[in-house]
Tab-separated table of C-alpha atoms and ligand atoms in Angstrom:
chain	number	residue	atom	x	y	z
B	69	UNK	CA	14.337	-4.755	-33.719
B	70	UNK	CA	11.483	-6.611	-31.974
B	71	UNK	CA	8.702	-5.110	-34.092
B	72	UNK	CA	10.240	-6.129	-37.386
B	73	UNK	CA	10.870	-9.713	-36.293
B	74	UNK	CA	7.345	-10.032	-34.907
B	75	UNK	CA	5.847	-9.322	-38.319
B	76	UNK	CA	7.720	-12.112	-40.023
B	77	UNK	CA	7.631	-14.828	-37.351
B	78	UNK	CA	4.662	-16.575	-38.949
B	79	UNK	CA	1.482	-15.857	-40.845
B	80	UNK	CA	-1.332	-15.653	-38.336
B	81	UNK	CA	-4.721	-17.032	-39.295
B	82	UNK	CA	-8.051	-15.350	-38.594
B	83	UNK	CA	-11.716	-16.195	-38.834
B	84	UNK	CA	-14.514	-13.617	-38.878
B	85	UNK	CA	-18.266	-14.013	-38.519
B	86	UNK	CA	-20.586	-11.098	-39.165
B	87	UNK	CA	-24.029	-10.482	-37.712
B	88	UNK	CA	-26.560	-7.794	-38.590
B	89	UNK	CA	-27.002	-5.217	-41.296
B	90	UNK	CA	-25.231	-4.350	-44.546
B	91	UNK	CA	-23.195	-1.686	-42.742
B	92	UNK	CA	-21.730	-4.456	-40.622
B	93	UNK	CA	-21.208	-6.706	-43.642
B	94	UNK	CA	-19.284	-3.927	-45.336
B	95	UNK	CA	-17.332	-3.062	-42.176
B	96	UNK	CA	-16.229	-6.705	-42.093
B	97	UNK	CA	-15.043	-6.436	-45.696
B	98	UNK	CA	-12.893	-3.491	-44.629
B	99	UNK	CA	-11.669	-5.264	-41.477
B	100	UNK	CA	-10.717	-8.283	-43.609
B	101	UNK	CA	-8.879	-5.963	-46.008
B	102	UNK	CA	-6.970	-4.444	-43.096
B	103	UNK	CA	-6.053	-7.859	-41.670
B	104	UNK	CA	-4.863	-9.170	-45.045
B	105	UNK	CA	-2.867	-5.985	-45.464
B	106	UNK	CA	-1.222	-6.671	-42.100
B	107	UNK	CA	-0.176	-10.115	-43.274
B	108	UNK	CA	-2.903	-12.246	-41.709
B	109	UNK	CA	-4.549	-15.121	-43.578
B	110	UNK	CA	-8.319	-15.773	-43.502
B	111	UNK	CA	-9.578	-19.292	-42.772
B	112	UNK	CA	-13.141	-20.587	-43.169
B	113	UNK	CA	-13.769	-21.980	-39.659
B	114	UNK	CA	-13.017	-20.767	-36.128
B	115	UNK	CA	-11.377	-24.119	-35.347
B	116	UNK	CA	-8.583	-23.430	-37.833
B	117	UNK	CA	-8.036	-19.845	-36.666
B	118	UNK	CA	-5.661	-18.315	-34.163
B	119	UNK	CA	-7.652	-15.063	-34.104
B	120	UNK	CA	-11.443	-15.258	-33.986
B	121	UNK	CA	-13.408	-12.068	-34.722
B	122	UNK	CA	-17.125	-11.562	-34.212
B	123	UNK	CA	-18.561	-8.445	-35.808
B	124	UNK	CA	-21.717	-8.034	-33.792
B	125	UNK	CA	-25.182	-6.475	-33.936
B	126	UNK	CA	-27.172	-5.148	-30.991
B	127	UNK	CA	-30.253	-3.789	-32.726
B	128	UNK	CA	-32.448	-6.277	-30.845
B	129	UNK	CA	-31.734	-8.396	-27.786
B	130	UNK	CA	-31.816	-11.648	-29.792
B	131	UNK	CA	-29.081	-10.385	-32.113
B	132	UNK	CA	-26.950	-9.383	-29.152
B	133	UNK	CA	-27.248	-12.792	-27.497
B	134	UNK	CA	-25.872	-14.553	-30.579
B	135	UNK	CA	-22.297	-13.452	-29.958
B	136	UNK	CA	-22.386	-14.625	-26.345
B	137	UNK	CA	-23.665	-18.037	-27.489
B	138	UNK	CA	-20.766	-18.252	-29.909
B	139	UNK	CA	-18.256	-17.211	-27.265
B	140	UNK	CA	-19.707	-19.617	-24.687
B	141	UNK	CA	-18.802	-22.530	-26.943
B	142	UNK	CA	-15.133	-21.599	-26.634
B	143	UNK	CA	-15.122	-20.965	-22.899
B	144	UNK	CA	-13.355	-24.245	-22.241
B	145	UNK	CA	-11.783	-25.329	-25.510
B	146	UNK	CA	-10.700	-21.928	-26.856
B	147	UNK	CA	-7.143	-22.303	-25.576
B	148	UNK	CA	-4.484	-20.939	-27.890
B	149	UNK	CA	-7.013	-18.737	-29.678
B	150	UNK	CA	-7.467	-15.009	-29.363
B	151	UNK	CA	-11.031	-13.670	-29.423
B	152	UNK	CA	-12.113	-10.211	-30.501
B	153	UNK	CA	-15.579	-8.678	-30.353
B	154	UNK	CA	-16.181	-5.916	-32.894
B	155	UNK	CA	-19.161	-3.772	-33.842
B	156	UNK	CA	-22.286	-2.712	-32.009
B	157	UNK	CA	-22.221	-5.107	-29.025
B	158	UNK	CA	-18.570	-4.153	-28.460
B	159	UNK	CA	-19.440	-0.464	-28.420
B	160	UNK	CA	-22.509	-0.965	-26.250
B	161	UNK	CA	-21.101	-3.345	-23.633
B	162	UNK	CA	-17.494	-2.138	-23.708
B	163	UNK	CA	-15.183	-3.597	-21.094
B	164	UNK	CA	-18.088	-5.493	-19.489
B	165	UNK	CA	-17.479	-8.062	-22.235
B	166	UNK	CA	-14.181	-9.012	-20.573
B	167	UNK	CA	-16.163	-9.924	-17.444
B	168	UNK	CA	-18.910	-11.800	-19.286
B	169	UNK	CA	-16.437	-13.641	-21.486
B	170	UNK	CA	-12.949	-13.564	-19.914
B	171	UNK	CA	-11.418	-15.350	-22.917
B	172	UNK	CA	-12.053	-12.233	-25.065
B	173	UNK	CA	-8.923	-10.109	-25.554
B	174	UNK	CA	-10.140	-7.280	-27.734
B	175	UNK	CA	-13.299	-5.162	-27.801
B	176	UNK	CA	-13.608	-2.613	-30.593
B	177	UNK	CA	-16.514	-0.507	-31.874
B	178	UNK	CA	-16.918	0.589	-35.474
B	179	UNK	CA	-15.753	4.171	-34.837
B	180	UNK	CA	-12.314	2.801	-33.813
B	181	UNK	CA	-11.574	0.499	-36.757
B	182	UNK	CA	-9.055	3.034	-38.044
B	183	UNK	CA	-6.934	1.991	-35.065
B	184	UNK	CA	-7.084	-1.743	-35.850
B	185	UNK	CA	-3.457	-2.044	-37.030
B	186	UNK	CA	-2.138	-0.586	-33.760
B	187	UNK	CA	-4.557	-2.740	-31.764
B	188	UNK	CA	-3.327	-5.856	-33.555
B	189	UNK	CA	0.232	-4.968	-32.549
B	190	UNK	CA	-0.903	-4.749	-28.923
B	191	UNK	CA	-2.582	-8.156	-29.218
B	192	UNK	CA	0.563	-9.654	-30.723
B	193	UNK	CA	2.556	-8.182	-27.853
B	194	UNK	CA	0.435	-10.262	-25.482
B	195	UNK	CA	-1.930	-7.573	-24.231
B	196	UNK	CA	-5.155	-9.348	-23.204
B	197	UNK	CA	-7.358	-6.297	-22.675
B	198	UNK	CA	-7.203	-4.277	-25.879
B	199	UNK	CA	-10.015	-1.772	-26.411
B	200	UNK	CA	-11.157	0.683	-29.068
B	201	UNK	CA	-14.304	2.278	-27.726
B	202	UNK	CA	-14.080	5.992	-28.375
B	203	UNK	CA	-16.991	7.505	-30.299
B	204	UNK	CA	-15.213	10.809	-30.337
B	205	UNK	CA	-14.187	10.830	-33.969
B	206	UNK	CA	-15.063	12.799	-37.032
B	207	UNK	CA	-13.343	10.255	-39.243
B	208	UNK	CA	-14.969	7.615	-41.390
B	209	UNK	CA	-13.471	4.160	-41.777
B	210	UNK	CA	-11.885	3.886	-45.183
B	211	UNK	CA	-9.248	1.307	-45.983
B	212	UNK	CA	-6.850	1.049	-48.899
B	213	UNK	CA	-7.730	-2.651	-49.060
B	214	UNK	CA	-11.292	-3.845	-48.844
B	215	UNK	CA	-11.933	-7.522	-49.509
B	216	UNK	CA	-15.369	-7.519	-51.139
B	217	UNK	CA	-17.604	-10.586	-50.892
B	218	UNK	CA	-19.902	-10.143	-53.868
B	219	UNK	CA	-18.062	-10.011	-57.206
B	220	UNK	CA	-20.699	-7.812	-58.883
B	221	UNK	CA	-22.255	-5.595	-56.221
B	222	UNK	CA	-19.976	-3.409	-54.118
B	223	UNK	CA	-20.910	-1.396	-51.064
B	224	UNK	CA	-19.679	2.149	-50.500
B	225	UNK	CA	-20.278	3.745	-47.098
B	226	UNK	CA	-21.049	7.424	-47.722
B	227	UNK	CA	-22.156	8.390	-44.213
B	228	UNK	CA	-21.545	6.742	-40.874
B	229	UNK	CA	-23.409	7.092	-37.575
B	230	UNK	CA	-26.780	8.623	-36.784
B	231	UNK	CA	-27.834	11.976	-35.316
B	232	UNK	CA	-31.485	11.019	-34.822
B	233	UNK	CA	-32.768	9.815	-31.492
B	234	UNK	CA	-35.515	7.318	-32.190
B	235	UNK	CA	-36.734	6.188	-28.789
B	236	UNK	CA	-36.138	2.454	-29.392
B	237	UNK	CA	-32.838	2.590	-31.243
B	238	UNK	CA	-29.378	1.800	-29.981
B	239	UNK	CA	-27.572	2.826	-33.169
B	240	UNK	CA	-26.716	6.427	-32.182
B	241	UNK	CA	-24.910	4.912	-29.170
B	242	UNK	CA	-23.151	2.125	-31.034
B	243	UNK	CA	-22.156	3.975	-34.188
B	244	UNK	CA	-21.784	7.501	-32.939
B	245	UNK	CA	-22.672	10.800	-34.612
B	246	UNK	CA	-23.139	11.318	-38.358
B	247	UNK	CA	-19.982	11.719	-40.473
B	248	UNK	CA	-20.214	12.082	-44.268
B	249	UNK	CA	-17.380	11.358	-46.683
B	250	UNK	CA	-16.362	13.867	-49.298
B	251	UNK	CA	-18.129	13.499	-52.640
B	252	UNK	CA	-14.765	13.325	-54.403
B	253	UNK	CA	-13.684	10.278	-52.389
B	254	UNK	CA	-17.012	8.537	-53.072
B	255	UNK	CA	-16.779	9.167	-56.824
B	256	UNK	CA	-13.135	8.051	-56.828
B	257	UNK	CA	-14.095	4.790	-55.146
B	258	UNK	CA	-17.011	4.250	-57.556
B	259	UNK	CA	-14.638	4.700	-60.522
B	260	UNK	CA	-12.130	2.262	-59.011
B	261	UNK	CA	-14.878	-0.293	-58.437
B	262	UNK	CA	-16.082	0.072	-62.008
B	263	UNK	CA	-12.509	-0.441	-63.269
B	264	UNK	CA	-12.322	-3.594	-61.127
B	265	UNK	CA	-15.397	-4.967	-62.908
B	266	UNK	CA	-18.198	-4.164	-60.475
B	267	UNK	CA	-21.352	-3.011	-62.240
B	268	UNK	CA	-23.593	-2.427	-59.231
B	269	UNK	CA	-22.953	-0.092	-56.335
B	270	UNK	CA	-24.878	0.138	-53.118
B	271	UNK	CA	-24.463	3.378	-51.185
B	272	UNK	CA	-24.673	2.762	-47.467
B	273	UNK	CA	-25.509	4.819	-44.431
B	274	UNK	CA	-27.695	4.505	-41.353
B	275	UNK	CA	-29.470	7.559	-42.747
B	276	UNK	CA	-28.028	7.496	-46.230
B	277	UNK	CA	-30.146	10.399	-47.429
B	278	UNK	CA	-28.908	12.691	-44.630
B	279	UNK	CA	-25.625	12.740	-46.572
B	280	UNK	CA	-24.013	16.173	-46.717
B	281	UNK	CA	-20.732	16.589	-48.549
B	282	UNK	CA	-18.212	18.098	-46.096
B	283	UNK	CA	-16.046	19.453	-48.950
B	284	UNK	CA	-16.599	22.864	-50.610
B	285	UNK	CA	-18.425	21.080	-53.464
B	286	UNK	CA	-21.286	20.695	-50.943
B	287	UNK	CA	-23.278	18.004	-52.767
B	288	UNK	CA	-26.472	16.733	-51.208
B	289	UNK	CA	-27.583	13.109	-51.414
B	290	UNK	CA	-29.632	13.471	-54.633
B	291	UNK	CA	-26.658	15.022	-56.438
B	292	UNK	CA	-24.254	12.336	-55.191
B	293	UNK	CA	-26.673	9.560	-56.181
B	294	UNK	CA	-27.034	10.973	-59.678
B	295	UNK	CA	-23.268	11.396	-60.120
B	296	UNK	CA	-22.510	7.839	-58.964
B	297	UNK	CA	-25.065	6.708	-61.553
B	298	UNK	CA	-23.046	8.569	-64.193
B	299	UNK	CA	-19.792	6.745	-63.477
B	300	UNK	CA	-18.846	4.851	-66.586
B	301	UNK	CA	-19.442	1.106	-66.345
B	302	UNK	CA	-21.836	1.351	-63.385
B	303	UNK	CA	-25.198	-0.039	-64.435
B	304	UNK	CA	-27.026	-0.095	-61.128
B	305	UNK	CA	-26.912	2.125	-58.061
B	306	UNK	CA	-28.830	1.292	-54.875
B	307	UNK	CA	-28.950	3.035	-51.522
B	308	UNK	CA	-30.006	2.142	-48.023
B	309	UNK	CA	-31.352	3.124	-45.497
B	310	UNK	CA	-33.362	6.287	-46.018
B	311	UNK	CA	-34.980	8.266	-43.235
B	312	UNK	CA	-38.428	9.637	-44.185
B	313	UNK	CA	-37.803	13.027	-42.552
B	314	UNK	CA	-34.835	13.717	-44.857
B	315	UNK	CA	-36.379	12.098	-47.918
B	316	UNK	CA	-36.788	14.964	-50.372
B	317	UNK	CA	-38.374	14.982	-53.812
B	318	UNK	CA	-35.112	15.613	-55.721
B	319	UNK	CA	-34.127	12.014	-54.845
B	320	UNK	CA	-37.145	10.769	-56.783
B	321	UNK	CA	-36.474	13.229	-59.612
B	322	UNK	CA	-32.927	11.821	-59.843
B	323	UNK	CA	-34.203	8.220	-60.032
B	324	UNK	CA	-36.779	9.226	-62.614
B	325	UNK	CA	-34.170	10.927	-64.808
B	326	UNK	CA	-31.285	8.475	-64.512
B	327	UNK	CA	-31.977	4.867	-65.586
B	328	UNK	CA	-28.810	3.645	-63.860
B	329	UNK	CA	-30.376	4.390	-60.480
B	330	UNK	CA	-32.383	1.352	-59.376
B	331	UNK	CA	-36.087	1.790	-58.986
B	332	UNK	CA	-36.258	0.767	-55.373
B	333	UNK	CA	-36.587	2.833	-52.209
B	334	UNK	CA	-36.374	1.363	-48.712
B	335	UNK	CA	-38.223	3.825	-46.478
B	336	UNK	CA	-38.708	2.517	-42.920
B	337	UNK	CA	-41.994	3.778	-41.467
B	338	UNK	CA	-42.001	1.753	-38.174
B	339	UNK	CA	-45.705	2.438	-37.487
B	340	UNK	CA	-48.798	3.669	-39.301
B	341	UNK	CA	-50.028	5.574	-36.268
B	342	UNK	CA	-48.961	9.202	-35.802
B	343	UNK	CA	-49.398	8.747	-32.058
B	344	UNK	CA	-46.855	5.913	-32.099
B	345	UNK	CA	-44.509	7.781	-34.444
B	346	UNK	CA	-44.463	10.605	-31.948
B	347	UNK	CA	-43.761	8.225	-29.055
B	348	UNK	CA	-40.966	6.705	-31.126
B	349	UNK	CA	-39.587	10.211	-31.862
B	350	UNK	CA	-39.537	9.521	-35.581
B	351	UNK	CA	-39.906	13.217	-36.541
B	352	UNK	CA	-42.735	12.739	-39.057
B	353	UNK	CA	-46.464	12.061	-39.053
B	354	UNK	CA	-48.317	9.391	-40.999
B	355	UNK	CA	-49.450	12.118	-43.420
B	356	UNK	CA	-45.931	13.430	-43.978
B	357	UNK	CA	-44.730	9.896	-44.635
B	358	UNK	CA	-47.559	9.320	-47.115
B	359	UNK	CA	-46.531	12.522	-48.902
B	360	UNK	CA	-43.130	10.892	-49.630
B	361	UNK	CA	-44.903	7.772	-50.836
B	362	UNK	CA	-47.042	9.925	-53.136
B	363	UNK	CA	-43.870	11.416	-54.732
B	364	UNK	CA	-42.464	7.930	-55.258
B	365	UNK	CA	-45.697	6.685	-56.803
B	366	UNK	CA	-45.988	9.715	-59.061
B	367	UNK	CA	-42.637	8.905	-60.712
B	368	UNK	CA	-42.656	7.823	-64.342
B	369	UNK	CA	-40.675	4.709	-63.451
B	370	UNK	CA	-42.298	2.026	-61.330
B	371	UNK	CA	-40.345	2.304	-58.092
B	372	UNK	CA	-40.538	-0.586	-55.616
B	373	UNK	CA	-41.071	0.480	-52.012
B	374	UNK	CA	-40.032	-1.515	-48.957
B	375	UNK	CA	-40.177	-0.706	-45.261
B	376	UNK	CA	-39.476	-1.718	-41.651
B	377	UNK	CA	-42.200	-2.079	-39.003
B	378	UNK	CA	-41.949	-2.414	-35.235
B	379	UNK	CA	-44.909	-3.940	-33.375
B	380	UNK	CA	-45.480	-3.827	-29.636
B	381	UNK	CA	-43.748	-0.535	-28.890
B	382	UNK	CA	-44.840	0.722	-25.433
B	383	UNK	CA	-48.332	2.181	-25.609
B	384	UNK	CA	-49.300	0.532	-28.903
B	385	UNK	CA	-53.062	-0.132	-28.875
B	386	UNK	CA	-55.295	-2.161	-31.178
B	387	UNK	CA	-56.176	1.115	-32.891
B	388	UNK	CA	-52.496	1.891	-33.534
B	389	UNK	CA	-51.943	-1.611	-34.889
B	390	UNK	CA	-54.987	-1.212	-37.156
B	391	UNK	CA	-53.452	2.041	-38.435
B	392	UNK	CA	-50.261	0.151	-39.335
B	393	UNK	CA	-52.210	-2.561	-41.197
B	394	UNK	CA	-54.182	0.140	-42.958
B	395	UNK	CA	-50.946	1.896	-43.992
B	396	UNK	CA	-49.619	-1.374	-45.445
B	397	UNK	CA	-52.792	-1.594	-47.560
B	398	UNK	CA	-52.504	2.046	-48.611
B	399	UNK	CA	-48.874	1.881	-49.687
B	400	UNK	CA	-48.897	-1.702	-51.001
B	401	UNK	CA	-45.237	-2.306	-50.187
B	402	UNK	CA	-43.185	-4.724	-52.232
B	403	UNK	CA	-41.657	-6.127	-49.076
B	404	UNK	CA	-41.717	-5.451	-45.335
B	405	UNK	CA	-39.265	-6.311	-42.574
B	406	UNK	CA	-41.175	-6.500	-39.311
B	407	UNK	CA	-39.893	-6.815	-35.769
B	408	UNK	CA	-41.162	-7.160	-32.225
B	409	UNK	CA	-40.096	-4.239	-30.071
B	410	UNK	CA	-37.050	-5.110	-27.989
B	411	UNK	CA	-35.808	-2.940	-25.107
B	412	UNK	CA	-32.280	-1.652	-25.714
B	413	UNK	CA	-29.767	-0.117	-23.320
B	414	UNK	CA	-29.257	3.665	-23.385
B	415	UNK	CA	-32.446	4.312	-25.368
B	416	UNK	CA	-35.081	6.776	-24.187
B	417	UNK	CA	-37.858	4.162	-24.480
B	418	UNK	CA	-36.263	2.362	-21.528
B	419	UNK	CA	-38.145	4.856	-19.364
B	420	UNK	CA	-41.422	3.452	-20.709
B	421	UNK	CA	-42.822	0.227	-19.377
B	422	UNK	CA	-42.538	-2.644	-21.875
B	423	UNK	CA	-46.063	-3.698	-20.987
B	424	UNK	CA	-47.090	-5.702	-24.033
B	425	UNK	CA	-46.569	-9.419	-23.306
B	426	UNK	CA	-44.357	-11.450	-25.621
B	427	UNK	CA	-47.301	-13.602	-26.844
B	428	UNK	CA	-49.192	-10.460	-27.777
B	429	UNK	CA	-46.175	-9.121	-29.703
B	430	UNK	CA	-45.979	-12.448	-31.509
B	431	UNK	CA	-49.670	-12.178	-32.412
B	432	UNK	CA	-49.281	-8.620	-33.733
B	433	UNK	CA	-46.196	-9.565	-35.725
B	434	UNK	CA	-48.051	-12.499	-37.297
B	435	UNK	CA	-50.959	-10.204	-38.198
B	436	UNK	CA	-48.622	-7.743	-39.925
B	437	UNK	CA	-46.792	-10.491	-41.774
B	438	UNK	CA	-49.923	-12.277	-42.994
B	439	UNK	CA	-51.516	-8.989	-44.061
B	440	UNK	CA	-48.379	-8.088	-46.018
B	441	UNK	CA	-48.093	-11.583	-47.524
B	442	UNK	CA	-51.468	-11.156	-49.203
B	443	UNK	CA	-50.401	-7.756	-50.547
B	444	UNK	CA	-47.204	-9.226	-51.987
B	445	UNK	CA	-49.023	-12.115	-53.640
B	446	UNK	CA	-51.306	-9.583	-55.336
B	447	UNK	CA	-48.521	-7.212	-56.281
B	448	UNK	CA	-46.165	-9.841	-57.617
B	449	UNK	CA	-48.931	-11.449	-59.685
B	450	UNK	CA	-49.107	-8.208	-61.676
B	451	UNK	CA	-45.584	-8.923	-63.008
B	452	UNK	CA	-46.601	-12.116	-64.833
B	453	UNK	CA	-46.000	-11.538	-68.545
B	454	UNK	CA	-43.617	-8.610	-68.002
B	455	UNK	CA	-40.000	-8.656	-69.209
B	456	UNK	CA	-37.503	-7.579	-66.550
B	457	UNK	CA	-33.777	-6.973	-66.804
B	458	UNK	CA	-31.934	-9.143	-64.285
B	459	UNK	CA	-28.418	-9.182	-62.930
B	460	UNK	CA	-27.590	-12.900	-62.784
B	461	UNK	CA	-26.360	-13.605	-59.251
B	462	UNK	CA	-25.974	-17.376	-59.308
B	463	UNK	CA	-27.254	-20.793	-60.295
B	464	UNK	CA	-29.436	-22.990	-58.131
B	465	UNK	CA	-27.983	-26.384	-59.044
B	466	UNK	CA	-30.873	-28.283	-57.403
B	467	UNK	CA	-33.571	-26.673	-59.582
B	468	UNK	CA	-31.428	-25.721	-62.591
B	469	UNK	CA	-32.739	-22.171	-62.255
B	470	UNK	CA	-30.575	-19.086	-62.562
B	471	UNK	CA	-30.987	-16.574	-59.764
B	472	UNK	CA	-31.641	-13.088	-61.079
B	473	UNK	CA	-32.188	-9.768	-59.356
B	474	UNK	CA	-34.374	-7.084	-60.903
B	475	UNK	CA	-33.741	-3.357	-60.595
B	476	UNK	CA	-36.569	-3.335	-58.041
B	477	UNK	CA	-34.540	-5.841	-55.998
B	478	UNK	CA	-36.962	-8.693	-56.604
B	479	UNK	CA	-35.577	-12.201	-56.902
B	480	UNK	CA	-36.438	-13.621	-60.323
B	481	UNK	CA	-35.464	-17.292	-60.768
B	482	UNK	CA	-35.379	-18.294	-64.394
B	483	UNK	CA	-34.596	-21.018	-66.894
B	484	UNK	CA	-32.016	-20.526	-69.606
B	485	UNK	CA	-31.285	-23.904	-71.196
B	486	UNK	CA	-27.701	-24.276	-72.369
B	487	UNK	CA	-26.368	-21.221	-70.552
B	488	UNK	CA	-22.951	-21.515	-68.962
B	489	UNK	CA	-21.576	-20.420	-65.602
B	490	UNK	CA	-20.188	-17.263	-67.244
B	491	UNK	CA	-23.784	-15.964	-67.272
B	492	UNK	CA	-23.273	-14.989	-63.631
B	493	UNK	CA	-22.633	-11.261	-63.425
B	494	UNK	CA	-24.324	-10.588	-66.781
B	495	UNK	CA	-27.524	-8.630	-67.363
B	496	UNK	CA	-30.246	-10.537	-69.210
B	497	UNK	CA	-33.904	-10.048	-70.049
B	498	UNK	CA	-36.310	-12.458	-68.415
B	499	UNK	CA	-40.060	-12.900	-68.948
B	500	UNK	CA	-41.969	-13.473	-65.715
B	501	UNK	CA	-44.137	-16.598	-65.954
B	502	UNK	CA	-45.164	-17.152	-62.327
B	503	UNK	CA	-45.212	-15.163	-59.100
B	504	UNK	CA	-45.144	-16.048	-55.412
B	505	UNK	CA	-45.230	-13.905	-52.282
B	506	UNK	CA	-41.454	-13.571	-52.105
B	507	UNK	CA	-40.080	-14.195	-55.584
B	508	UNK	CA	-40.822	-14.404	-59.276
B	509	UNK	CA	-40.180	-17.215	-61.749
B	510	UNK	CA	-39.462	-16.732	-65.427
B	511	UNK	CA	-37.627	-17.653	-68.608
B	512	UNK	CA	-34.830	-16.031	-70.538
B	513	UNK	CA	-35.896	-14.048	-73.598
B	514	UNK	CA	-33.399	-13.586	-76.389
R	8	5AD	N1	-36.719	-3.290	-31.351
R	8	5AD	C1	-37.243	-3.814	-32.486
R	8	5AD	N2	-36.873	-3.416	-33.715
R	8	5AD	C2	-35.935	-2.468	-33.809
R	8	5AD	N3	-35.375	-1.878	-34.882
R	8	5AD	C3	-34.480	-0.985	-34.446
R	8	5AD	N4	-34.443	-0.968	-33.105
R	8	5AD	C4	-35.343	-1.879	-32.688
R	8	5AD	C5	-35.771	-2.326	-31.407
R	8	5AD	N5	-35.275	-1.825	-30.280
R	8	5AD	C6	-35.774	-2.173	-36.247
R	8	5AD	C7	-36.315	-0.934	-36.953
R	8	5AD	C8	-35.182	-0.572	-37.873
R	8	5AD	C9	-34.608	-1.910	-38.204
R	8	5AD	C10	-33.246	-1.908	-38.772
R	8	5AD	O1	-34.640	-2.594	-36.983
R	8	5AD	O2	-37.454	-1.313	-37.696
R	8	5AD	O3	-35.627	0.135	-39.028
R	9	SF4	FE1	-31.920	4.177	-35.261
R	9	SF4	FE2	-33.670	6.111	-35.812
R	9	SF4	FE3	-31.024	6.470	-36.311
R	9	SF4	FE4	-32.435	4.736	-37.811
R	9	SF4	S1	-32.783	6.957	-37.661
R	9	SF4	S2	-30.412	4.376	-36.921
R	9	SF4	S3	-33.903	3.910	-36.339
R	9	SF4	S4	-32.003	6.239	-34.302
């Protein structure tokens, strides 16, 4: 009947653009897999597409505005196209999006992606107000078909959502409560990925280390990490993002003992001031955080440490800022992502006055970034002369340099005269000859 004919009328085309974090990037891979599975065809530009999807981020106001800029462009000349807003802005704004951008026909948050096939049927049937906004799920989004972007590194989501309540953060509202996958399903997926030729796996979760196996096996994160690193054919395992409160020493012991686990930990601190950490409801003090850093530094392997910083949170004084700069010096991070505080809907910090002017936030951000730049120049210089194993990720045709990634997640651009394109995806040894603030330069060693 009608349903069967609908499916075969024509192949519909879709375009998808993704904003935000790796969780979103991986969600898009799964959404693409679902769409392909439903018979849709992906095209590279929105102009060519009948269905246009935006998978959105709302972590900061600037990120949120991006999707509305995109949609604005199609306000007049989007006729004949169907627009869908997915991800965090969809969850946060819900049906208000239909008012802001009346040419949008579907709004769907990440906890409802399991319902995408049914929602697509509704769209095809001409429904112009299709929504998937429930957060009331204990399911995780797993698809039989995931179209992965990177041919060597594959993401596996092991835990979705967040049960913490950091005062500035919208994520618990956009991604819902924590749900872990069973360890057996994670290991099965890792084995499949290895059989497909992937050699690097990145375990994903908003609080990846809060993972708790819901099956009777009952593995914790350290056990899961170690077991993924034992899957045959997997040479590198990464994980992000870790929450300091749940960061226990067995994670470091696992990295120390298993060379297939990459020596890199991303441990967002947000501020170096205990007073600020308390205001942010981060659930740890500066001292407790530094205890985790001490474990990482005491490992036999040299583990790179990276972090996230927020400047200009309500109540932040010069003294608090100085404590953050001082923490950067103490830890000597390999890299830092720093942000100006941005007020987000639903968060508890909304009750606090956002009293620090924008120019002052800009000044504090610049201070943090310049301080960290000097640290990175110093740290990276120490690698000159060292030989590092790199996964070759590409070739920069302009410079003739191969783009390599070390276990510590540093970019190492190197020369390898005579090498062919098939080098991409291989692991090679490279001697570091020069170092900058953000990358290393080297040459292949045979
Ligand atoms: N304002 C600024 N930065 C934020 N982050 C999260 N929420 C906000 C906000 N409201 C930053 C944190 C987090 C990273 C992913 O984004 O540093 O670790
Ligand atoms: Fe946001 Fe805090 Fe949860 Fe991270 S731990 S996602 S910063 S609420």
